[in-house]
Coordinates of N, CA and C in Angstrom, one line a residue:
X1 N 2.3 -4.5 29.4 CA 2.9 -4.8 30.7 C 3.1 -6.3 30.9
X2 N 4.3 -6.6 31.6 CA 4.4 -7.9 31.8 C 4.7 -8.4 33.2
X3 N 4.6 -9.4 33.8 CA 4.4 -10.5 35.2 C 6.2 -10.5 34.7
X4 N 6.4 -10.6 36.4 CA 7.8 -10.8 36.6 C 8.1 -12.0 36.4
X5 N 7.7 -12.9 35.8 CA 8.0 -14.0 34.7 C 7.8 -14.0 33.3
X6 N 7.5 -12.7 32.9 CA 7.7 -12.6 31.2 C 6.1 -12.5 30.8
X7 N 5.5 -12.8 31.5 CA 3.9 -13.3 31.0 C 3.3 -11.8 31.1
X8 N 2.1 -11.2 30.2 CA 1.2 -10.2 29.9 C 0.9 -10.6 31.4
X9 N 0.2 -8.9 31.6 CA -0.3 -9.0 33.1 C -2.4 -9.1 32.2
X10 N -2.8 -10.3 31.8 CA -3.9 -10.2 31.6 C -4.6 -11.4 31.6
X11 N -6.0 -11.5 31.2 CA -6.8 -12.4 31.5 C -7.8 -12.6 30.3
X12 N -7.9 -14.1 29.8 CA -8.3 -14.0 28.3 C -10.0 -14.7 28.4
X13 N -10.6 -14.8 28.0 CA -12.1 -15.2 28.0 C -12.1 -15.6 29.3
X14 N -13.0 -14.5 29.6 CA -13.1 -14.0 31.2 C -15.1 -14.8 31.2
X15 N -15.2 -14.9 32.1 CA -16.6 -15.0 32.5 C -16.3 -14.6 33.9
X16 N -17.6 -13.6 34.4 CA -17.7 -13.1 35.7 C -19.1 -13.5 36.1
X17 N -19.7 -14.7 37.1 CA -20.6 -14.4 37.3 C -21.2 -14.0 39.2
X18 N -22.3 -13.6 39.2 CA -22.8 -12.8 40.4 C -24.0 -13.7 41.3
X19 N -23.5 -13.6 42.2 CA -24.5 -14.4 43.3 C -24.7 -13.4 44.2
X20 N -25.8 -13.4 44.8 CA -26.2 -12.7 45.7 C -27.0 -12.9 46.9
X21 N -27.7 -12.5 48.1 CA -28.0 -13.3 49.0 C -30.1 -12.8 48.3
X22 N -31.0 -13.5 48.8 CA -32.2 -13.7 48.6 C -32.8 -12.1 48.2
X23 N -32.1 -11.3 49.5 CA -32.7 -9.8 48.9 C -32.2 -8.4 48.1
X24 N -31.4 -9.2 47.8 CA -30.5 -8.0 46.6 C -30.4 -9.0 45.3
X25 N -30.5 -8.0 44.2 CA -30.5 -8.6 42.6 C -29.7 -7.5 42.2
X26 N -29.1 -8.4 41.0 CA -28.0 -8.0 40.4 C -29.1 -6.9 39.5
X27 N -29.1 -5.5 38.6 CA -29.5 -4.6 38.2 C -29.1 -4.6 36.3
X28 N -27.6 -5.4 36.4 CA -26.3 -5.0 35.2 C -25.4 -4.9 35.7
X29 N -24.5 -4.3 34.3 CA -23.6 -4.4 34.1 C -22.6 -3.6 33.3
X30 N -22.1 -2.2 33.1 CA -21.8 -1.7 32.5 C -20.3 -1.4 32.4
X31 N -19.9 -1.7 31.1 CA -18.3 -2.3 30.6 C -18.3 -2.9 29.4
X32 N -17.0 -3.2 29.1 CA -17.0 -4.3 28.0 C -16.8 -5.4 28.5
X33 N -18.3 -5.9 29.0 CA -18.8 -7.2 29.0 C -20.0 -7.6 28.9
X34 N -20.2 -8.6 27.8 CA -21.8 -9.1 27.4 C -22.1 -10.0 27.7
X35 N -23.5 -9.9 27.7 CA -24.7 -10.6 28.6 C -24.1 -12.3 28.3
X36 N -24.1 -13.3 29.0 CA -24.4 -14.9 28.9 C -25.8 -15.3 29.1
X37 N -26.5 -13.7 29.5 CA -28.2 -14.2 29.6 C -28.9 -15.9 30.4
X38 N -27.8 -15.8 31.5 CA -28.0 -16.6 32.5 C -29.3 -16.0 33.1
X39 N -30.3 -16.9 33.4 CA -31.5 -16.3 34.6 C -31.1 -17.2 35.8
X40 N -31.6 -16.9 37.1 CA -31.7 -16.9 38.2 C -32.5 -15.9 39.6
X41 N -31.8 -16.5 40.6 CA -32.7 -15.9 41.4 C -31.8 -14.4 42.2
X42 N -30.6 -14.3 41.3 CA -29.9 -12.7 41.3 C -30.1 -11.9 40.9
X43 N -31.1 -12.4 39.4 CA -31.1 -11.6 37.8 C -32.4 -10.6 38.6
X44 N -32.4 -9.4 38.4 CA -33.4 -8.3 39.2 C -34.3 -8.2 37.6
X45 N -35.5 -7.3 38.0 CA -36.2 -6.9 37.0 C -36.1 -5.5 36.4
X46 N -35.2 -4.6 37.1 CA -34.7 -3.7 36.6 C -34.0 -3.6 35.9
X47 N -33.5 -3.1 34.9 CA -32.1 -3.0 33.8 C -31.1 -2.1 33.8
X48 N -29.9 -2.2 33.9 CA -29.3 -1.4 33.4 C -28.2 -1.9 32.8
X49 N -27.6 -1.4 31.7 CA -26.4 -1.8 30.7 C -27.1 -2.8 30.5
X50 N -25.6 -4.0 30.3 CA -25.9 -5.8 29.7 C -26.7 -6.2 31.0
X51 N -28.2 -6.6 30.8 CA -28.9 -6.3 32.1 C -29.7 -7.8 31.6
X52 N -30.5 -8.2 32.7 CA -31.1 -9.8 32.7 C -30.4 -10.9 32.4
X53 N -29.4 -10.9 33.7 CA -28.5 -11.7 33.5 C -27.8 -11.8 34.8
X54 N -27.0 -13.0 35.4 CA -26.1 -13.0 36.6 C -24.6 -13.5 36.1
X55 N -24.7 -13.7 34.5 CA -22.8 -13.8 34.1 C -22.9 -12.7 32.7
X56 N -21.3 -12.6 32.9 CA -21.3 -12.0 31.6 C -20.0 -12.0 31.0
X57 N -19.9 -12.3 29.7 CA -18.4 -12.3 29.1 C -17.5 -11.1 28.6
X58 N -16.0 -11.4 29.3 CA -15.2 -10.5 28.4 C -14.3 -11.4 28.0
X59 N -14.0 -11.1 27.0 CA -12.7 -11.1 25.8 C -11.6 -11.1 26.7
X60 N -11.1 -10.3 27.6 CA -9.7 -10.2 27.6 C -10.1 -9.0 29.0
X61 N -9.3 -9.3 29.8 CA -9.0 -8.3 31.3 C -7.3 -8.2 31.7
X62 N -7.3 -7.0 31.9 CA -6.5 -6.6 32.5 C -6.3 -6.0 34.1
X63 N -5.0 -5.1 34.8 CA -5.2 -4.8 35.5 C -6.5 -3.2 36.0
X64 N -6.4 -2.9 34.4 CA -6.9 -1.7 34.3 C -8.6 -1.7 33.7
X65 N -8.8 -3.3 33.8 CA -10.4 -2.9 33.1 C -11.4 -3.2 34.2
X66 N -11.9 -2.2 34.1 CA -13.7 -1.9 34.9 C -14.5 -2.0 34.9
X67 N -15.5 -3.2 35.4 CA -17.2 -2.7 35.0 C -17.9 -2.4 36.1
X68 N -18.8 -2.3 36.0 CA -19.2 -1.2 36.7 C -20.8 -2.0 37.0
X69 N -21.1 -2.9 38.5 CA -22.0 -3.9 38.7 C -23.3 -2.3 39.5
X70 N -24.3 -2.8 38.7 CA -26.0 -2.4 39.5 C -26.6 -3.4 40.2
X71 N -26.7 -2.8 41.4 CA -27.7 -3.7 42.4 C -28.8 -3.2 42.8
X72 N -30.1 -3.7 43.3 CA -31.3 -3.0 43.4 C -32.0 -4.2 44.8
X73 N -32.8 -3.6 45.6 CA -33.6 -4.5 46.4 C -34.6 -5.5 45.7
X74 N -34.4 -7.1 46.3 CA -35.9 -7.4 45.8 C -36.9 -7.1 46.3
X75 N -38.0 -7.3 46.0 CA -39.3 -6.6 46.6 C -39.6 -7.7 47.6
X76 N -39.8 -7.5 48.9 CA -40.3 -8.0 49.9 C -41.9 -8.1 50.6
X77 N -42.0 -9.2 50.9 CA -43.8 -9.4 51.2 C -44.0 -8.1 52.1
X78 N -44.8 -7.7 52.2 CA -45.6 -6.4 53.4 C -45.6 -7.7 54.6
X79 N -45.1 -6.8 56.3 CA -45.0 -7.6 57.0 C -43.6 -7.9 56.9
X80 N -42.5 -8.5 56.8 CA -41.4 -9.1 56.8 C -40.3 -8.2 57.2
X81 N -40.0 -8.0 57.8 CA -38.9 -7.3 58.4 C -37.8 -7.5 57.4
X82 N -37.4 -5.9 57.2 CA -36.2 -5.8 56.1 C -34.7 -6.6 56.5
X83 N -33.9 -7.0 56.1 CA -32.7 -8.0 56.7 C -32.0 -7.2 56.7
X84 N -31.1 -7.5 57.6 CA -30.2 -6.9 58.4 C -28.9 -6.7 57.6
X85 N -28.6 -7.5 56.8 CA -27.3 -7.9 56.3 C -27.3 -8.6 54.7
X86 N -26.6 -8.1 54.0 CA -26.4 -8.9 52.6 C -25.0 -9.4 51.7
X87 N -25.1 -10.2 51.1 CA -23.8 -10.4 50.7 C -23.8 -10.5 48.9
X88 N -22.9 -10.2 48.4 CA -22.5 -10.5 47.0 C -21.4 -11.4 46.4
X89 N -21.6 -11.8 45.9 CA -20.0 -12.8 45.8 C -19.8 -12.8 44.0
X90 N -18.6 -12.7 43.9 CA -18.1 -12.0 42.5 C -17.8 -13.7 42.1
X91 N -17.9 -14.6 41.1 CA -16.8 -15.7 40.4 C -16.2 -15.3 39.2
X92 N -14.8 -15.2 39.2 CA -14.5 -15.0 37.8 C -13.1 -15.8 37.6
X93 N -13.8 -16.9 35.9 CA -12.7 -17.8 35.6 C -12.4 -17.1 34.3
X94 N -11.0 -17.1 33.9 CA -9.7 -16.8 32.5 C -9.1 -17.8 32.7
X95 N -8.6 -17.4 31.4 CA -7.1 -17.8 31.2 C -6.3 -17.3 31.4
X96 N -5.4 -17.7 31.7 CA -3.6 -16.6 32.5 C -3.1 -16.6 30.9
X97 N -2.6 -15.7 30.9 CA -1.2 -15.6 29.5 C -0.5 -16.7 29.8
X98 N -0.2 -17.5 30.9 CA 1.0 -18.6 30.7 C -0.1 -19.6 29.8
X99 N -1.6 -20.0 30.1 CA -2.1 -21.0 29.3 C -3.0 -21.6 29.8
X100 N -2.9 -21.4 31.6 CA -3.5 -22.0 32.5 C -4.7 -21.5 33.1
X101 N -5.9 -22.1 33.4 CA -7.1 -21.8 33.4 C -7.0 -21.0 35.2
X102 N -7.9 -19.9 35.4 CA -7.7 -19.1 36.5 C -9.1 -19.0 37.4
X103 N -9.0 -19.1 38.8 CA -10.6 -18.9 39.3 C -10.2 -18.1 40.0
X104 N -10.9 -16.8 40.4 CA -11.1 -15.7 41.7 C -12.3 -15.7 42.1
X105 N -12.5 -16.0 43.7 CA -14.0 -15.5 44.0 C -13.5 -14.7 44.8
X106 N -14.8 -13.6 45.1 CA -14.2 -12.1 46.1 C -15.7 -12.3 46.3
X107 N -16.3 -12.5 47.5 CA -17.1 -11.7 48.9 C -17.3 -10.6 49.7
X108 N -18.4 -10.1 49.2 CA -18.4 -8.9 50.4 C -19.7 -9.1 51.1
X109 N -19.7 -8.5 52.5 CA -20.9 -8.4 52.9 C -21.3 -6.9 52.8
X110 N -22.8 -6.5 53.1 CA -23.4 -5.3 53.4 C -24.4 -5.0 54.3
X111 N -23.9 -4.6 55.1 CA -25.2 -4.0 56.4 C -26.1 -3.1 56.0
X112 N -27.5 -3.3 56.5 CA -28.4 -2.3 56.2 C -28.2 -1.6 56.6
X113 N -28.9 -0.2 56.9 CA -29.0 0.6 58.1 C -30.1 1.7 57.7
X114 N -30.7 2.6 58.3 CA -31.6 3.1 58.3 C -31.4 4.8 59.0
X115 N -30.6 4.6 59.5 CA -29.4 5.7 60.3 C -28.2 6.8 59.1
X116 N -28.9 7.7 59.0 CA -28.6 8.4 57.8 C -26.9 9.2 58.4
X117 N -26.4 9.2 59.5 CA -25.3 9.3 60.1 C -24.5 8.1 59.4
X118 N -24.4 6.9 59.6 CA -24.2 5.8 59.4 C -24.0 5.6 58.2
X119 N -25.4 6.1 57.6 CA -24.9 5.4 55.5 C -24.1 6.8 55.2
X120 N -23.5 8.0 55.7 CA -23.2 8.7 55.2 C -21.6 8.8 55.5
X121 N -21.2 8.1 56.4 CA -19.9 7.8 56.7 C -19.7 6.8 55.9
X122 N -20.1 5.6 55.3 CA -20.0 4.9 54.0 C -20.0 5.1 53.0
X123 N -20.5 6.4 52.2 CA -21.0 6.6 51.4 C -19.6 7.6 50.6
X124 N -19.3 6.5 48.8 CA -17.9 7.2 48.7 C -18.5 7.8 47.2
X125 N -18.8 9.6 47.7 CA -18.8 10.2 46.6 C -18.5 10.2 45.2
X126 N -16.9 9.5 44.8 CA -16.0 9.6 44.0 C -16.6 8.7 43.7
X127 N -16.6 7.4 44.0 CA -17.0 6.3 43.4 C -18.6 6.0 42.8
X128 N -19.9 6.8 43.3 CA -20.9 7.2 42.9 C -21.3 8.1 42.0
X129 N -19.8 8.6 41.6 CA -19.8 9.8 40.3 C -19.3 9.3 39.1
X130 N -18.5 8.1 39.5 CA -17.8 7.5 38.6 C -19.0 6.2 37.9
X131 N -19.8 5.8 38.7 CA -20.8 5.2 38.3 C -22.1 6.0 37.7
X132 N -22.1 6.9 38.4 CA -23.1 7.7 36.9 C -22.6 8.1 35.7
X133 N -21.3 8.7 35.8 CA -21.2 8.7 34.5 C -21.0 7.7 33.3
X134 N -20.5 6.5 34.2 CA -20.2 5.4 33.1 C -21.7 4.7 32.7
X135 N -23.2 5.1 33.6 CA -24.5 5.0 33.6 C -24.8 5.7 32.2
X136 N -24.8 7.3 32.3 CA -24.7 8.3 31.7 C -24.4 7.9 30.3
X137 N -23.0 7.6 29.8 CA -22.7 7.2 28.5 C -23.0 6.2 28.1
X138 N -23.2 5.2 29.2 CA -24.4 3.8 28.7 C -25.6 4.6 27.7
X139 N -26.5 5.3 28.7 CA -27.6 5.6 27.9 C -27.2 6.8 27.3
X140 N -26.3 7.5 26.6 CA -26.1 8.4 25.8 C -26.1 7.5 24.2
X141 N -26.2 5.5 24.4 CA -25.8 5.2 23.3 C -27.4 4.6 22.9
X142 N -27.9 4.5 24.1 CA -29.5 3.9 23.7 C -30.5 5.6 23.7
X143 N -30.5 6.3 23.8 CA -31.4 7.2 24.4 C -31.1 8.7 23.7
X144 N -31.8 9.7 23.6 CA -31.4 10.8 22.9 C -30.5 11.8 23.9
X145 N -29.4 12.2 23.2 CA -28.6 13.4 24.2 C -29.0 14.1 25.4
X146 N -30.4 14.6 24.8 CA -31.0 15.6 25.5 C -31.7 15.5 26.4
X147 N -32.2 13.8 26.1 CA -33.5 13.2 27.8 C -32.1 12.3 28.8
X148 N -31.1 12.1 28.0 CA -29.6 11.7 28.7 C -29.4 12.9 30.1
X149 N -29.0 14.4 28.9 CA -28.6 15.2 30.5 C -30.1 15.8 31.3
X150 N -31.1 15.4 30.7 CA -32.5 16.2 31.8 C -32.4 15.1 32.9
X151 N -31.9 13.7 32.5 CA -32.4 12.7 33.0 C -30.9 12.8 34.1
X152 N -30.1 12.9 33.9 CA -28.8 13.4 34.9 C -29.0 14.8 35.9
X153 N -29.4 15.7 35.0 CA -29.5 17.2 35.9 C -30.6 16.8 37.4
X154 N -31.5 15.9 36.7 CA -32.6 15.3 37.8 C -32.3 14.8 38.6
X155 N -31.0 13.3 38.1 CA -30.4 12.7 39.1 C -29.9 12.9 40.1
X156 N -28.4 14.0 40.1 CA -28.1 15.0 40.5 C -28.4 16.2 41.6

């Protein structure tokens, strides 16, 4: 594919890294992209994919490549009222095909809620199916077949 000036539509030694607000940590990372094994106060203690880490490198991006970020709560003191609100903030610098070096940051915020009406009008099936499976064939490549689908049938 090419940019309506001749140039590949892609992006060459990518680093993505993840910031997060105090009560959310990053989980992983699942895709073709590997750990930079940055620590910080994003990096969670849970794992999944390229996991203990808040950047991670790819080779080369396009319009069509995907990874697929885990987030988990941090653990909060007993007493502390859960926060209301959280944010994630994506950085990611390439290189353009013309030659020239590229930065995108993207922000989102997230509300809590506790109102099961609420998270369920949020809540986009397709995209939570698309994330276990790409979970799924992560651990199909560390883990045996068979504790892979007991461990899905469960999920499920």
């Amino acid at each position: 594919r090419q940019h309506q000036h001749g140039y590949l539509k892609m992006g060459f030694n990518c680093r993505t890294e993840v910031h997060t607000s105090r009560e959310l940590r990053c989980a992983g990372a699942v895709g073709a992209a590997s750990s930079l094994k940055k620590q910080g106060p994003s990096v969670s203690e849970v794992q999944i994919g390229e996991a203990g880490t808040s950047a991670w490198s790819v080779g080369a991006m396009d319009p069509n490549t995907a990874i697929a970020f885990f987030f988990d709560m941090a653990k909060t003191q007993q007493g502390v009222a859960p926060p209301k609100q959280a944010y994630v903030q994506f950085v990611t610098q390439y290189q353009h095909a013309s030659g020239r070096k590229r930065l995108r940051v993207s922000t989102f915020s997230h509300r809590y809620s506790h109102d099961k009406m609420e998270l369920s009008a949020g809540f986009d099936q397709e995209a939570t199916a698309v994330l276990m499976a790409r979970y799924a064939v992560w651990k199909t490549e560390s883990s045996d077949q068979a504790d892979v689908l007991k461990w899905l049938g469960k999920m499920l």
